[in-house]
Amino acid sequence: MTRLEELRTNLAAVRERIAAAARAADRDPADIRLLPVTKFHPASDLDLLLELGVADVAENREQEARAKAADVPAARIHMIGQIQTKKANSVARWAASVHSVDSVRLAEALNRGIGLAIERGDRPAGILPVYLQLSADGDPSRGGVLEEDLQELVDVVEAAPHLELRGLMVVPPLGADPDPVFARARALCDGLGPGMELSAGMSADLESAVANGSNIVRVGTGVLGSRQLP
Ligand SMILES: *Cc1c(COP(=O)(O)O)cnc(C)c1O
């Protein structure tokens, strides 16, 4: 099998899993998008995904994502990994959206970064869609905002002229039952207002995420295959 055929087969299989989970939950499959996670896989895979009609992919490391954005300008790369504040200006140049906004400092830095990027012609005018990453285990050092700090972050993003709040993102702690984590994230998401989206679910837990109201499933291994650790 060529790599193109492999990706086509994997995409079809993951889409079928999403459709089956949507049917089981009595949800409209159109309310759930698949976002392939291409981290650790070569830029050539982004080209092949484009051939298969998939322009939106996700990355979790700034340097790797920036390189792929330069190699494959037609791809729309979404940032799903932790961002150091000092990297915000760079992320602002290439990111189609950011799913991992978890602090006031980062939100403000991204807002400034988008303004700068537009001013310098590195980015067309327009807003950056953002998702706030919830801490699933109460340990913010592992990424994510604590529930008690969520509203403050929401207020900052809503006041930021270059950012647009789209919803929440969550990653359940390793080994934990994902159902209550996703259900709580969905409830908090709905509390933000109508139309807010939940970015939840990966290769191993997408059925649980769809059952609990996810709108965006971020699937790496299931679509791209296993990754070599860097
Ligand atoms: C790597 C990653 C994924 C995809 O994980 P898989 O288990 O390979 O599907 C999803 N979300 C985040 C935040 C990731 O870092």
Short mmCIF file of N, CA and C and ligand atoms in Angstrom, two decimals, residues 35-41 58-60 79-82 99-100 133 169-171 199 201-206 217-227, ligand 1:
data_model
loop_
_atom_site.label_atom_id
_atom_site.label_comp_id
_atom_site.label_asym_id
_atom_site.label_seq_id
_atom_site.Cartn_x
_atom_site.Cartn_y
_atom_site.Cartn_z
N LEU A 35 -10.16 16.33 13.05
CA LEU A 35 -8.95 17.13 12.87
C LEU A 35 -7.74 16.20 13.02
N PRO A 36 -7.14 15.78 11.90
CA PRO A 36 -5.97 14.89 12.00
C PRO A 36 -4.78 15.60 12.65
N VAL A 37 -4.10 14.88 13.53
CA VAL A 37 -2.94 15.43 14.24
C VAL A 37 -1.67 14.87 13.59
N THR A 38 -0.91 15.76 12.94
CA THR A 38 0.22 15.32 12.11
C THR A 38 1.57 15.42 12.82
N LYS A 39 1.56 15.70 14.11
CA LYS A 39 2.82 15.86 14.86
C LYS A 39 3.72 14.64 14.68
N PHE A 40 5.01 14.89 14.55
CA PHE A 40 6.05 13.86 14.36
C PHE A 40 6.00 13.18 13.00
N HIS A 41 5.02 13.52 12.18
CA HIS A 41 4.95 12.96 10.82
C HIS A 41 5.46 14.01 9.84
N ALA A 58 -3.57 19.36 12.79
CA ALA A 58 -3.14 19.94 14.07
C ALA A 58 -1.72 19.52 14.40
N GLU A 59 -1.03 20.41 15.10
CA GLU A 59 0.34 20.18 15.55
C GLU A 59 0.43 20.61 17.01
N ASN A 60 1.41 20.04 17.73
CA ASN A 60 1.50 20.43 19.15
C ASN A 60 2.82 21.07 19.53
N MET A 79 -3.02 24.84 16.31
CA MET A 79 -2.11 24.57 17.41
C MET A 79 -2.86 23.95 18.57
N ILE A 80 -2.42 22.76 19.01
CA ILE A 80 -3.10 22.07 20.11
C ILE A 80 -2.18 21.80 21.29
N GLY A 81 -0.92 22.28 21.22
CA GLY A 81 0.04 21.99 22.29
C GLY A 81 0.32 23.21 23.15
N GLN A 82 0.97 22.96 24.27
CA GLN A 82 1.34 24.06 25.19
C GLN A 82 2.22 25.07 24.47
N HIS A 99 -6.04 25.76 20.12
CA HIS A 99 -6.92 25.00 21.02
C HIS A 99 -6.38 24.97 22.45
N SER A 100 -5.22 25.55 22.67
CA SER A 100 -4.52 25.35 23.94
C SER A 100 -4.27 26.67 24.67
N GLN A 133 -8.16 25.73 26.87
CA GLN A 133 -7.90 24.37 27.34
C GLN A 133 -8.14 24.27 28.83
N MET A 169 -11.30 23.14 25.04
CA MET A 169 -10.58 21.91 24.67
C MET A 169 -10.19 21.19 25.95
N VAL A 170 -10.20 19.87 25.91
CA VAL A 170 -9.79 19.12 27.10
C VAL A 170 -9.12 17.81 26.69
N VAL A 171 -8.15 17.41 27.49
CA VAL A 171 -7.48 16.10 27.34
C VAL A 171 -7.58 15.39 28.69
N SER A 199 -13.66 20.80 21.77
CA SER A 199 -12.59 20.05 21.12
C SER A 199 -12.16 18.96 22.08
N GLY A 201 -11.48 14.42 22.43
CA GLY A 201 -11.42 13.08 21.86
C GLY A 201 -10.18 12.91 21.01
N MET A 202 -9.49 11.76 21.23
CA MET A 202 -8.31 11.41 20.47
C MET A 202 -8.51 9.97 19.97
N SER A 203 -7.46 9.35 19.46
CA SER A 203 -7.61 8.02 18.86
C SER A 203 -8.28 7.04 19.82
N ALA A 204 -7.86 7.06 21.11
CA ALA A 204 -8.30 6.03 22.04
C ALA A 204 -9.67 6.32 22.66
N ASP A 205 -10.09 7.57 22.65
CA ASP A 205 -11.31 7.89 23.42
C ASP A 205 -12.33 8.70 22.62
N LEU A 206 -12.25 8.63 21.29
CA LEU A 206 -13.15 9.49 20.51
C LEU A 206 -14.62 9.08 20.67
N VAL A 217 -12.85 16.19 17.02
CA VAL A 217 -11.99 15.14 17.56
C VAL A 217 -10.61 15.25 16.91
N ARG A 218 -9.59 15.24 17.74
CA ARG A 218 -8.21 15.42 17.28
C ARG A 218 -7.53 14.05 17.24
N VAL A 219 -7.41 13.50 16.05
CA VAL A 219 -6.94 12.11 15.95
C VAL A 219 -5.59 12.04 15.25
N GLY A 220 -4.59 11.56 15.99
CA GLY A 220 -3.25 11.38 15.43
C GLY A 220 -3.04 9.96 14.93
N THR A 221 -2.75 9.06 15.87
CA THR A 221 -2.41 7.67 15.54
C THR A 221 -3.43 7.01 14.61
N GLY A 222 -4.69 7.23 14.88
CA GLY A 222 -5.74 6.58 14.09
C GLY A 222 -5.69 6.94 12.62
N VAL A 223 -5.23 8.12 12.29
CA VAL A 223 -5.16 8.56 10.89
C VAL A 223 -3.76 8.40 10.32
N LEU A 224 -2.74 8.84 11.08
CA LEU A 224 -1.38 8.89 10.55
C LEU A 224 -0.56 7.64 10.87
N GLY A 225 -1.02 6.81 11.82
CA GLY A 225 -0.23 5.68 12.26
C GLY A 225 0.64 6.06 13.43
N SER A 226 1.42 5.09 13.92
CA SER A 226 2.20 5.37 15.13
C SER A 226 3.33 6.34 14.81
N ARG A 227 3.73 7.11 15.83
CA ARG A 227 4.77 8.12 15.62
C ARG A 227 6.06 7.64 16.25
C1 LIG B 1 -1.09 14.07 20.07
C2 LIG B 1 -2.34 14.71 20.46
C3 LIG B 1 -3.58 14.23 20.00
C4 LIG B 1 -3.72 12.98 19.14
O1 LIG B 1 -3.39 11.84 19.90
P1 LIG B 1 -3.63 10.36 19.31
O2 LIG B 1 -3.73 9.52 20.51
O3 LIG B 1 -2.43 10.04 18.49
O4 LIG B 1 -4.87 10.38 18.51
C5 LIG B 1 -4.72 14.92 20.37
N1 LIG B 1 -4.66 16.03 21.14
C6 LIG B 1 -3.51 16.52 21.62
C7 LIG B 1 -3.53 17.74 22.47
C8 LIG B 1 -2.31 15.88 21.29
O5 LIG B 1 -1.16 16.37 21.76
#
